[in-house]
XYZ file of C-alpha atoms in Angstrom:
738
model
C 0.272 0.191 0.117
C 1.174 3.595 -0.725
C 0.223 6.542 0.860
C 0.984 10.258 0.792
C 1.660 11.228 4.642
C 1.056 14.863 5.306
C 3.548 16.416 7.518
C 2.200 19.390 9.467
C 4.954 21.411 11.132
C 7.900 19.895 9.727
C 9.746 23.066 10.535
C 11.567 21.145 12.783
C 14.328 23.742 13.042
C 12.275 26.709 13.067
C 8.697 26.434 13.966
C 7.154 25.982 17.220
C 10.577 26.389 19.067
C 10.088 26.436 22.985
C 11.422 28.889 24.780
C 14.734 27.389 26.063
C 15.692 27.239 22.179
C 15.540 30.244 20.458
C 16.842 30.597 17.001
C 18.793 33.627 15.495
C 18.226 34.429 11.850
C 19.767 36.748 9.559
C 18.195 37.218 6.286
C 19.565 39.497 3.226
C 16.847 40.079 0.700
C 17.522 41.929 -2.522
C 14.173 43.940 -1.828
C 14.742 44.807 1.953
C 18.442 46.172 2.565
C 19.006 47.895 6.022
C 22.018 49.290 7.516
C 23.736 46.160 8.678
C 22.767 43.822 5.527
C 23.974 44.426 2.196
C 22.780 43.222 -1.262
C 25.113 44.267 -4.361
C 25.194 43.079 -8.045
C 27.616 43.625 -10.620
C 26.166 43.718 -14.406
C 22.377 44.794 -15.770
C 20.071 42.949 -13.246
C 16.390 43.423 -13.852
C 13.868 43.499 -10.890
C 10.895 41.202 -11.027
C 7.996 42.543 -8.741
C 5.495 40.021 -7.596
C 7.779 36.807 -7.542
C 10.173 36.004 -4.662
C 11.088 36.359 -0.931
C 9.538 39.906 -0.031
C 7.873 40.206 -2.989
C 10.465 40.639 -5.912
C 13.882 39.143 -6.921
C 16.500 39.909 -9.506
C 17.069 38.457 -12.735
C 19.730 38.666 -15.601
C 18.800 37.489 -19.048
C 21.699 35.788 -21.063
C 21.847 37.255 -24.460
C 24.959 35.456 -25.436
C 23.395 31.813 -24.272
C 26.492 29.506 -23.373
C 29.027 31.575 -25.262
C 31.028 32.514 -22.317
C 30.833 34.051 -18.704
C 29.166 37.514 -18.399
C 31.029 38.070 -15.319
C 27.701 39.239 -13.710
C 27.358 38.304 -9.779
C 25.198 38.920 -6.886
C 26.734 39.235 -3.188
C 24.818 39.042 0.010
C 27.104 40.427 2.861
C 26.303 38.765 6.180
C 26.138 40.403 9.736
C 27.070 37.682 11.807
C 25.933 38.521 15.368
C 28.137 35.811 17.088
C 30.638 33.260 15.859
C 29.518 29.786 15.361
C 27.856 27.193 13.275
C 25.039 28.539 10.921
C 22.684 26.593 8.827
C 22.814 28.539 5.481
C 20.081 28.724 2.711
C 19.101 30.580 -0.435
C 15.608 31.296 -1.563
C 14.728 30.493 -5.131
C 11.717 32.068 -6.792
C 9.453 30.287 -8.676
C 10.690 30.466 -12.340
C 11.209 28.665 -15.779
C 14.186 28.651 -18.122
C 16.755 29.418 -15.502
C 20.236 28.390 -15.411
C 20.464 24.234 -14.700
C 24.190 24.946 -12.906
C 24.088 28.200 -11.099
C 27.272 28.873 -8.940
C 26.962 29.755 -5.373
C 29.608 30.404 -3.352
C 29.617 30.407 0.562
C 32.727 32.392 1.739
C 33.079 32.452 5.885
C 35.770 35.099 6.703
C 38.939 33.233 7.555
C 37.802 29.753 6.002
C 37.842 28.243 2.616
C 35.056 29.366 0.205
C 32.996 26.523 -0.626
C 31.428 26.249 -4.068
C 28.024 24.541 -4.915
C 25.746 24.349 -8.098
C 21.968 24.433 -8.132
C 19.342 24.038 -10.954
C 17.585 27.105 -10.676
C 14.433 25.671 -12.625
C 13.703 23.009 -9.891
C 11.865 23.285 -7.006
C 11.303 27.076 -7.047
C 9.198 29.008 -4.186
C 11.460 27.190 -1.346
C 14.369 27.955 0.838
C 17.180 25.698 -0.387
C 19.934 24.598 1.774
C 23.727 25.324 0.943
C 25.272 23.450 4.254
C 26.383 24.348 7.608
C 29.198 26.776 8.143
C 31.195 28.237 10.593
C 30.815 32.095 10.552
C 32.981 34.766 12.401
C 31.357 37.417 14.124
C 30.798 40.742 12.157
C 30.219 41.616 8.646
C 33.183 39.878 6.652
C 31.490 36.773 5.433
C 29.602 36.455 2.417
C 27.470 34.554 0.269
C 28.008 35.041 -4.019
C 26.340 33.993 -7.027
C 28.477 34.465 -10.050
C 27.252 33.540 -13.569
C 29.736 31.342 -15.356
C 29.713 29.239 -18.715
C 29.171 25.595 -16.951
C 24.902 25.512 -17.266
C 23.963 23.888 -20.233
C 20.345 25.152 -20.355
C 18.182 27.877 -19.223
C 18.943 31.900 -20.165
C 17.876 33.379 -16.771
C 20.246 33.964 -13.827
C 18.072 34.510 -10.565
C 19.020 36.311 -7.357
C 16.745 36.745 -4.553
C 17.271 36.309 -0.344
C 19.518 34.233 1.435
C 19.610 33.237 5.320
C 21.607 31.878 7.986
C 20.405 30.545 11.318
C 21.620 29.552 14.891
C 20.489 28.941 18.082
C 21.439 31.095 21.027
C 19.792 28.702 23.505
C 19.612 24.966 24.196
C 21.123 22.416 22.627
C 20.340 22.266 18.874
C 21.695 19.310 16.737
C 21.911 19.453 13.160
C 23.388 16.788 10.654
C 25.348 17.859 7.564
C 22.673 16.152 5.647
C 19.143 14.708 5.973
C 18.373 12.940 2.829
C 18.944 9.229 2.341
C 22.597 7.843 2.036
C 23.488 5.011 -0.396
C 26.482 2.677 0.232
C 26.055 1.142 -3.154
C 27.667 -2.373 -3.636
C 29.536 -4.042 -0.825
C 30.712 -7.788 -0.690
C 29.406 -9.843 1.937
C 32.114 -10.429 4.643
C 33.455 -6.832 3.926
C 32.304 -3.297 5.282
C 32.056 0.169 3.999
C 31.977 3.086 6.223
C 30.135 6.410 5.690
C 31.547 9.335 7.962
C 29.523 12.864 8.274
C 29.534 16.098 10.515
C 26.947 16.743 12.839
C 26.697 20.044 14.327
C 25.758 21.708 17.918
C 24.581 25.034 16.858
C 23.260 26.008 20.041
C 24.800 27.762 23.122
C 24.883 24.789 25.326
C 26.722 21.384 25.104
C 24.486 18.674 23.592
C 24.622 15.274 24.301
C 24.131 12.260 21.992
C 22.803 9.500 24.076
C 21.739 6.743 21.149
C 22.821 5.829 17.967
C 21.298 2.791 16.400
C 19.907 0.987 13.339
C 16.858 -1.574 12.876
C 18.967 -3.958 10.816
C 22.335 -5.884 11.582
C 23.625 -4.712 8.377
C 24.139 -1.452 9.686
C 26.022 -0.113 12.907
C 27.648 2.490 14.439
C 31.302 2.295 15.311
C 31.967 6.060 16.171
C 31.662 7.701 18.133
C 30.788 5.965 21.442
C 27.719 7.043 23.480
C 27.115 8.981 25.582
C 28.978 11.235 23.352
C 29.083 15.528 24.168
C 29.507 18.453 21.606
C 30.359 21.329 23.017
C 28.365 24.378 21.912
C 28.830 25.859 18.453
C 31.032 23.111 17.764
C 30.772 19.617 15.498
C 31.570 16.159 15.593
C 31.320 13.173 13.305
C 29.462 10.032 13.212
C 30.389 7.124 11.352
C 28.210 4.365 10.144
C 29.090 1.085 9.039
C 27.506 -1.115 6.076
C 28.263 -4.957 6.647
C 25.940 -6.771 4.546
C 24.606 -10.225 5.481
C 23.541 -11.347 2.556
C 22.916 -10.750 -1.332
C 20.188 -7.970 -1.372
C 19.331 -4.313 -1.146
C 18.774 -3.262 2.652
C 16.938 -0.168 3.451
C 17.430 0.728 7.123
C 17.288 4.208 9.122
C 19.940 5.691 11.214
C 18.414 7.003 14.477
C 20.348 9.831 16.246
C 19.075 10.503 19.850
C 19.970 13.545 21.964
C 18.839 15.984 24.358
C 18.110 18.738 21.575
C 14.586 19.516 23.300
C 13.176 20.610 19.859
C 14.121 17.554 17.939
C 15.169 14.588 20.427
C 15.137 12.264 17.215
C 16.837 12.518 14.195
C 16.284 9.809 11.263
C 18.183 9.485 8.454
C 17.664 6.986 5.574
C 20.214 4.427 4.791
C 20.611 1.945 1.860
C 23.305 -0.522 0.704
C 23.447 -3.720 -1.502
C 25.118 -6.560 -0.572
C 26.899 -8.632 -3.291
C 28.053 -12.036 -3.033
C 31.891 -12.568 -3.542
C 32.128 -14.002 -6.902
C 35.098 -15.717 -8.519
C 34.723 -16.766 -12.148
C 37.233 -18.806 -14.140
C 37.196 -18.617 -17.978
C 39.516 -20.953 -20.041
C 40.507 -18.075 -21.937
C 42.890 -17.062 -18.664
C 44.806 -20.145 -19.242
C 47.169 -21.491 -16.364
C 47.151 -21.760 -13.361
C 43.458 -20.846 -13.085
C 42.383 -23.247 -16.198
C 44.715 -26.218 -17.184
C 44.157 -29.031 -19.537
C 45.693 -32.084 -18.256
C 44.814 -34.848 -20.726
C 43.219 -35.590 -23.820
C 43.077 -33.252 -26.791
C 41.326 -30.139 -27.147
C 40.371 -27.442 -29.348
C 39.065 -23.917 -29.720
C 35.394 -22.969 -30.333
C 33.866 -19.788 -31.063
C 31.067 -20.743 -29.413
C 30.507 -19.104 -25.947
C 28.544 -18.655 -23.070
C 27.258 -15.040 -23.143
C 26.788 -14.064 -19.898
C 26.436 -10.185 -18.628
C 29.347 -8.547 -17.389
C 31.799 -11.662 -18.146
C 34.384 -11.308 -20.789
C 34.678 -14.459 -22.858
C 36.401 -15.178 -26.010
C 36.429 -18.920 -26.958
C 35.454 -21.967 -25.550
C 37.180 -25.299 -25.566
C 35.890 -28.920 -26.553
C 37.402 -32.295 -26.726
C 35.706 -35.288 -29.054
C 34.483 -37.605 -26.618
C 35.018 -40.672 -28.959
C 38.476 -39.923 -29.781
C 39.822 -38.161 -26.234
C 38.602 -40.682 -23.158
C 39.674 -39.927 -20.141
C 39.986 -36.154 -21.141
C 40.150 -33.793 -18.206
C 40.691 -30.125 -17.494
C 41.276 -28.505 -14.422
C 39.673 -25.339 -12.560
C 41.892 -23.669 -9.694
C 40.077 -20.841 -8.187
C 41.879 -18.236 -6.116
C 39.208 -18.240 -3.085
C 39.126 -14.401 -1.522
C 37.740 -15.399 2.073
C 36.912 -18.902 3.466
C 33.373 -20.135 3.778
C 30.627 -22.114 1.738
C 30.639 -21.281 -1.960
C 28.042 -22.400 -4.578
C 29.846 -23.805 -7.813
C 28.072 -23.030 -11.110
C 29.114 -23.846 -14.753
C 28.175 -22.093 -17.990
C 28.648 -23.157 -21.633
C 27.958 -22.014 -24.942
C 24.608 -22.764 -26.383
C 24.839 -26.203 -28.089
C 22.884 -29.635 -28.700
C 26.027 -31.763 -29.444
C 27.599 -31.686 -26.197
C 27.863 -34.265 -23.559
C 24.452 -34.957 -21.973
C 26.556 -36.677 -18.866
C 29.479 -34.572 -17.986
C 31.401 -35.309 -15.047
C 32.711 -32.516 -12.805
C 34.451 -33.527 -9.889
C 35.007 -30.875 -6.925
C 37.993 -31.246 -4.461
C 37.891 -28.954 -1.696
C 40.979 -28.742 0.497
C 41.355 -31.176 2.793
C 38.711 -33.735 1.031
C 40.147 -37.308 0.479
C 37.687 -37.958 -2.314
C 35.987 -35.942 -4.756
C 32.284 -34.820 -4.798
C 30.762 -36.343 -8.468
C 28.262 -34.553 -10.016
C 27.057 -34.833 -13.487
C 25.473 -32.041 -15.634
C 23.599 -31.988 -19.530
C 26.103 -29.516 -20.948
C 23.054 -28.717 -23.935
C 21.607 -25.469 -23.344
C 19.149 -23.800 -25.587
C 19.784 -20.110 -24.111
C 23.049 -17.964 -24.382
C 23.438 -17.952 -20.673
C 22.575 -20.951 -18.377
C 24.698 -21.486 -15.192
C 24.213 -25.126 -14.094
C 24.554 -25.708 -10.299
C 26.929 -27.960 -9.146
C 26.855 -27.645 -5.497
C 27.878 -26.015 -2.413
C 30.968 -26.525 -0.862
C 33.637 -24.987 2.049
C 36.365 -23.828 0.523
C 39.436 -22.358 2.349
C 41.186 -19.107 1.144
C 43.591 -19.620 -1.484
C 44.344 -21.583 -4.123
C 44.306 -25.000 -2.678
C 40.676 -25.796 -4.090
C 40.297 -27.660 -7.575
C 37.317 -28.217 -9.945
C 37.939 -30.887 -12.964
C 35.382 -31.491 -15.914
C 35.877 -35.073 -17.096
C 35.135 -37.100 -19.657
C 34.608 -40.800 -17.918
C 33.121 -42.111 -20.904
C 29.427 -42.100 -19.820
C 27.747 -39.441 -21.601
C 26.321 -39.139 -24.958
C 27.014 -36.451 -27.166
C 29.694 -35.686 -29.670
C 32.209 -33.264 -27.326
C 32.746 -32.269 -23.896
C 33.290 -28.570 -23.228
C 34.747 -26.379 -21.041
C 34.199 -22.658 -20.637
C 33.089 -20.843 -17.542
C 33.151 -21.947 -13.835
C 31.959 -19.719 -11.202
C 32.313 -19.445 -7.515
C 29.552 -17.686 -5.240
C 29.849 -17.142 -1.656
C 26.983 -18.181 0.311
C 25.760 -16.230 3.203
C 26.614 -17.643 6.703
C 23.236 -17.434 7.993
C 19.562 -18.414 7.301
C 18.392 -16.515 3.868
C 14.922 -16.622 3.022
C 13.671 -16.588 -0.530
C 10.273 -17.099 -2.023
C 10.279 -17.263 -5.934
C 6.645 -16.172 -6.232
C 6.036 -12.616 -6.370
C 2.350 -13.060 -5.512
C -0.285 -16.204 -5.835
C -3.211 -15.929 -7.923
C -5.827 -18.730 -7.501
C -7.645 -17.180 -10.847
C -11.768 -18.010 -11.272
C -13.193 -20.296 -8.720
C -16.770 -21.100 -8.835
C -18.352 -19.966 -5.683
C -18.211 -22.943 -2.424
C -15.430 -24.896 -4.529
C -12.143 -25.289 -3.290
C -9.046 -24.624 -5.129
C -5.582 -25.224 -3.667
C -2.150 -23.943 -5.103
C 1.401 -24.693 -3.768
C 4.049 -21.832 -2.892
C 7.794 -22.856 -2.044
C 9.734 -21.304 0.470
C 13.641 -21.843 0.190
C 16.554 -21.417 2.325
C 19.216 -20.214 0.202
C 21.526 -19.462 3.223
C 24.120 -21.692 4.753
C 22.134 -21.891 8.412
C 18.944 -23.473 9.305
C 15.926 -21.333 8.560
C 13.044 -21.337 10.840
C 9.674 -20.387 9.768
C 7.793 -19.327 13.063
C 4.479 -18.749 11.612
C 2.366 -18.375 8.400
C -0.615 -15.586 9.154
C -3.738 -14.720 6.857
C -6.380 -12.214 7.573
C -9.619 -13.515 5.631
C -11.299 -16.963 6.233
C -11.304 -17.393 2.453
C -7.747 -17.963 2.086
C -6.102 -20.469 4.273
C -2.992 -22.755 4.858
C -3.799 -26.491 4.713
C 0.101 -27.251 5.455
C 1.989 -27.058 7.326
C 0.209 -26.169 10.449
C 2.450 -26.652 12.904
C 5.011 -24.262 13.915
C 7.900 -23.675 14.174
C 9.188 -25.414 10.844
C 12.836 -25.724 10.220
C 14.343 -25.726 6.710
C 17.935 -27.030 6.424
C 20.512 -24.929 4.606
C 20.262 -24.763 0.867
C 16.642 -26.693 0.990
C 13.059 -25.727 0.625
C 9.562 -26.706 1.586
C 6.158 -26.090 -0.147
C 3.243 -24.504 1.578
C -0.010 -25.658 0.567
C -2.917 -23.055 0.082
C -6.535 -22.935 -0.453
C -9.234 -20.380 -1.567
C -12.771 -21.265 -0.852
C -14.889 -17.843 -2.412
C -18.334 -17.342 -0.677
C -19.539 -14.819 -3.047
C -19.285 -13.727 -6.428
C -16.704 -10.948 -6.390
C -12.587 -10.544 -6.334
C -10.836 -11.824 -3.467
C -7.084 -10.335 -2.056
C -5.355 -11.169 0.984
C -1.854 -11.031 2.550
C 0.148 -14.003 3.477
C 2.923 -12.898 6.351
C 6.091 -15.281 6.897
C 7.845 -14.944 9.794
C 11.259 -16.359 10.193
C 14.843 -15.991 11.519
C 15.990 -14.457 8.432
C 18.241 -11.571 9.684
C 17.240 -9.282 7.150
C 13.586 -9.732 6.318
C 12.182 -11.463 9.486
C 9.012 -10.810 7.885
C 8.154 -11.254 4.293
C 4.639 -10.690 2.770
C 3.138 -12.214 -0.374
C -0.191 -10.864 -2.119
C -2.791 -13.510 -2.969
C -5.718 -13.113 -5.216
C -8.651 -15.035 -6.224
C -11.943 -14.455 -7.786
C -15.242 -15.945 -6.864
C -17.360 -16.664 -9.816
C -20.786 -18.014 -10.680
C -21.899 -20.238 -13.784
C -20.539 -19.086 -16.637
C -20.701 -20.291 -19.998
C -18.395 -19.573 -23.188
C -19.272 -20.216 -26.602
C -16.368 -19.579 -29.320
C -16.089 -20.176 -32.858
C -14.785 -23.238 -34.122
C -10.997 -23.413 -34.446
C -10.455 -25.790 -37.450
C -12.705 -28.332 -39.296
C -12.779 -31.085 -36.468
C -13.583 -28.944 -33.882
C -17.235 -29.795 -32.648
C -19.654 -26.788 -32.383
C -23.129 -27.743 -31.037
C -23.606 -24.389 -29.995
C -22.651 -22.412 -32.811
C -23.903 -22.040 -36.354
C -23.584 -19.700 -39.484
C -24.773 -18.788 -42.674
C -22.738 -18.676 -45.200
C -20.324 -21.626 -44.035
C -17.252 -21.403 -42.520
C -14.076 -21.993 -44.871
C -10.752 -22.679 -43.006
C -8.949 -22.158 -46.552
C -7.089 -18.968 -46.645
C -8.516 -16.090 -48.294
C -7.378 -16.080 -52.127
C -6.823 -12.356 -52.175
C -8.606 -9.482 -53.951
C -7.598 -10.239 -57.474
C -8.863 -13.722 -57.606
C -11.890 -13.131 -55.924
C -12.885 -10.361 -58.052
C -12.802 -13.090 -61.026
C -14.832 -15.294 -59.247
C -17.232 -13.603 -57.013
C -18.216 -16.767 -55.289
C -15.192 -16.812 -53.031
C -16.461 -13.836 -51.068
C -19.203 -16.004 -49.978
C -18.040 -17.641 -46.766
C -17.265 -17.012 -43.325
C -13.464 -16.946 -43.331
C -11.350 -17.880 -40.167
C -8.770 -15.999 -39.250
C -5.532 -17.256 -37.089
C -3.866 -13.778 -37.100
C -3.878 -14.234 -33.286
C -6.261 -11.778 -32.756
C -9.471 -12.442 -30.789
C -10.540 -14.242 -27.672
C -8.652 -17.766 -28.089
C -6.301 -15.596 -30.547
C -8.492 -16.477 -33.828
C -12.259 -14.962 -34.865
C -14.006 -15.234 -38.156
C -14.558 -12.340 -40.724
C -16.968 -11.892 -43.706
C -17.359 -9.063 -46.129
C -20.751 -7.541 -45.806
C -21.654 -6.215 -49.136
C -21.441 -9.502 -50.757
C -23.359 -11.420 -48.175
C -26.187 -9.364 -47.382
C -28.339 -11.698 -44.896
C -25.467 -13.261 -43.296
C -25.342 -14.514 -39.506
C -23.824 -16.313 -36.715
C -25.770 -17.767 -34.082
C -24.444 -18.671 -30.704
C -26.802 -21.040 -28.303
C -26.778 -20.448 -24.604
C -28.031 -23.248 -21.970
C -27.537 -22.279 -18.214
C -28.456 -24.481 -15.307
C -30.387 -21.963 -13.198
C -33.606 -20.003 -13.934
C -32.454 -16.431 -13.167
C -31.115 -13.348 -15.145
C -27.451 -13.731 -16.809
C -25.312 -11.053 -18.340
C -24.268 -11.648 -21.889
C -20.966 -10.224 -23.419
C -19.564 -10.401 -26.861
C -16.239 -10.315 -27.737
C -15.287 -7.277 -30.457
C -12.055 -6.649 -32.291
C -11.399 -3.314 -33.304
C -10.419 -2.649 -37.110
C -10.886 0.415 -39.315
C -12.413 -1.465 -42.123
C -14.977 -2.944 -39.848
C -18.713 -1.831 -39.797
C -19.298 0.535 -37.287
C -23.146 -0.439 -36.761
C -23.473 -4.354 -36.301
C -26.725 -5.544 -34.994
C -26.761 -8.438 -32.217
C -30.113 -9.769 -31.788
C -30.816 -11.467 -28.245
C -33.645 -14.263 -28.303
C -34.519 -14.709 -24.629
C -36.855 -18.071 -24.639
C -39.120 -15.930 -22.068
C -39.092 -12.622 -23.605
C -39.330 -10.992 -26.839
C -35.905 -10.112 -28.760
C -33.613 -7.372 -28.295
C -31.286 -5.734 -30.957
C -28.102 -4.037 -29.302
C -25.941 -2.319 -32.178
C -22.236 -2.653 -31.698
C -19.689 -0.369 -33.118
C -16.961 -2.957 -34.274
C -14.787 -0.418 -35.697
C -14.054 1.412 -32.383
C -14.713 -1.063 -29.621
C -12.595 -4.175 -28.444
C -12.499 -6.504 -25.693
C -15.822 -7.693 -23.890
C -18.733 -5.751 -24.572
C -21.908 -5.976 -22.585
C -25.092 -6.546 -24.324
C -27.422 -6.733 -21.245
C -28.907 -8.745 -18.634
C -31.461 -11.289 -19.947
C -33.963 -13.910 -18.402
C -33.020 -17.643 -18.652
C -34.795 -20.693 -17.803
C -32.919 -23.739 -16.561
C -31.893 -26.149 -19.413
C -33.348 -24.162 -22.278
C -31.509 -22.213 -25.000
C -31.104 -18.584 -25.446
C -29.679 -17.571 -28.827
C -27.496 -14.276 -29.729
C -27.628 -13.931 -33.577
C -24.932 -11.150 -35.459
C -26.928 -10.490 -38.329
C -25.767 -8.689 -41.470
C -28.458 -6.182 -42.012
C -26.779 -4.015 -44.455
C -29.084 -1.187 -43.810
C -27.064 -0.914 -40.513
C -23.543 -2.485 -41.568
C -23.050 -0.686 -44.694
C -23.817 2.988 -43.072
C -20.175 4.106 -42.956
C -18.783 2.658 -45.875
C -16.783 -0.140 -44.217
C -16.749 -3.732 -45.995
C -16.007 -6.275 -43.107
C -17.781 -8.016 -40.336
C -16.091 -10.132 -37.397
C -17.428 -12.690 -35.020
C -15.758 -14.284 -32.051
C -16.978 -15.382 -28.718
C -20.014 -15.068 -26.382
C -19.840 -14.927 -22.385
C -22.844 -15.634 -20.100
C -22.177 -15.314 -16.418
C -24.246 -14.642 -13.414
C -24.600 -11.028 -12.636
C -22.457 -8.675 -10.224
C -19.071 -10.654 -10.910
C -16.709 -7.745 -11.452
C -13.625 -9.777 -12.688
C -13.772 -8.658 -16.444
C -11.364 -5.893 -16.708
C -10.668 -5.682 -13.041
C -7.729 -4.274 -11.993
C -5.961 -4.966 -8.322
C -3.973 -2.444 -6.792
C -1.186 -4.553 -5.231
C 0.628 -4.013 -2.142
C 4.385 -3.108 -2.407
C 6.790 -6.168 -1.780
C 9.703 -4.356 0.313
C 9.874 -1.353 1.942
C 9.705 2.309 0.132
C 10.316 5.563 1.198
C 10.606 8.416 -1.613
C 12.986 11.184 -1.211
C 11.895 14.351 0.421
C 13.524 17.440 0.968
C 11.797 19.500 3.954
C 13.551 22.864 5.000
C 12.961 25.017 7.764
C 10.914 27.736 6.047
C 7.864 25.564 4.455
C 4.656 25.076 6.623
C 4.097 21.540 5.285
C 5.796 18.761 3.312
C 4.304 15.424 2.233
C 6.347 12.024 2.344
C 5.250 9.038 0.013
C 6.109 5.705 1.601
C 5.221 2.083 1.006
C 5.086 -1.014 3.465
C 4.689 -4.564 2.393
C 1.758 -5.590 4.863
C -1.231 -3.851 6.351
C -0.263 -1.417 9.240
C -0.617 1.620 11.039
C 2.236 3.778 10.403
C 3.113 6.997 12.614
C 6.283 9.454 12.078
């Protein structure tokens, strides 16, 4: 489920500040200059009234495009009330056609100027953060915007107000960034650190009493807590990403302190764990690949696997090189469990029983595995097994012709070694479970696989569903243990009680370190009585509920030139196998040549009640735009419904009609040329008819699926906007608070 969560009063660093925390603000605006603030410009800047902070802003229109810098600038001179760290912002008015890489320079007196670039055509109407800087008391610090030639789009340079903020009361914690930090890819078993600055802009010392994240993938090695930051000083926090498995992890760094205004600051963090992978290629030669015996030959056929360079493969003719043997010798970076895979070229003449021998260091005997080397795709990784390899080059894998395999050649190409997480790891291959259409009160079952792709035992603690219409048939006793690299099948049941759509969420709780709770959506559709009548698909297809005049021809339409000579060739309903229609086929007829032609469908239902009747239409610009369908209820007068076949496709409702159990109602498509030739089109088309109980809403219905993982969209709150909206998604139903 996704929601837009309105956060009122998000001005966590300006609005609603309690008495003991008072913020000092210095604003320099182009429209309100006093004795202690200065706004200066160089070059010809125009004033734009009615837009900007204070009611106006300045603009410079570049007549020379990107030919070079104009040298124009604006400069804001700051009157800093006391030395210390200040949050620094500039105001960007609502605008368009502005420079996409405008240069801003923050120049604290006595410090190194900091250069930043912003797209002035985006996020107009807001205060935009420049950063946190240490300013010396007085009027020697400034902020400058300079027009240069780096921007690639926009001809307007815009200048308005700047603002600096500090606290002169209680402790006030400000991190250098609040938006998400991405660690990118880190190998399992390794780690990456992110160190960033945090500032106490208050007049009193601040104490950080807790630093934490929610998953074991992230930790905070420094500083230890409690940690004190003196007034108007800064410190650093180090966050460590140590992935436990091969997946993308979203988490939140939480900083707790005695900042009375904002005791908890949360920063989204993200990292991607990647498995340590070693790929050996016959192209590399010794020592990683060595042919020990037999005659081997180069082949241009290769496994084409993304990101892996590959020039050739090798082969040995099985009949002339019995006992041929090739060795792979990986350099394992870290001792641990590894999955071993082989990939070879797309082929159908290779061994279907190729022997692979795996010798982990210290094993007196190899593990022998046979694979079929014939594959029908460019990159197919054949799983060999999981083994404990020690670090270094003392582990071996051999490809062997032992004489047992059919096929012309034994092939060698790529051998891959992928580290396995040293912990339980859950995987559910199905993204969702859809039972499809199930008659009311009937029972349908499906199976869902739960896999443990880790190297330690996975424990399933519970399987939870909310509704009574879906249930877990087995297993029913928990906890359930799944050994490493093993799986179980969960049997699910669906029993609809009404004619409608159903959806539920299956919650799987386990001891997985990263995802102790996983949700999967389950769908089903309760249906009443239905009947489909479609056109025959071939000459031998029985069609007791379908008839036509003229006859149906399964011969290809002979073409216009021949049909103009023999006009009788027009006088058929022709079968179209053009993969268009309810069952990827339909019938068509030339209306001008066949006045009075018809197709009739007979419909017999099991209950005496009203049913909805639909026809399936295929839209085409050469089709008639007024085609009469005549419904003949057994107990009521005929009803004629006109359908525009040229502009309507899919299921079209003709109406709701009474049926008597066991007696036929009919639907007739009639080539009444007073209708069908009105628009000058030449073709009629006939396809399937559907009858079903009313109130079934499955046709054309789309579900709004629940997200499959946690999602939090980027948001940029700042201290001068009264509200903000944060879009998020969670993979199960829950109440959410920020």
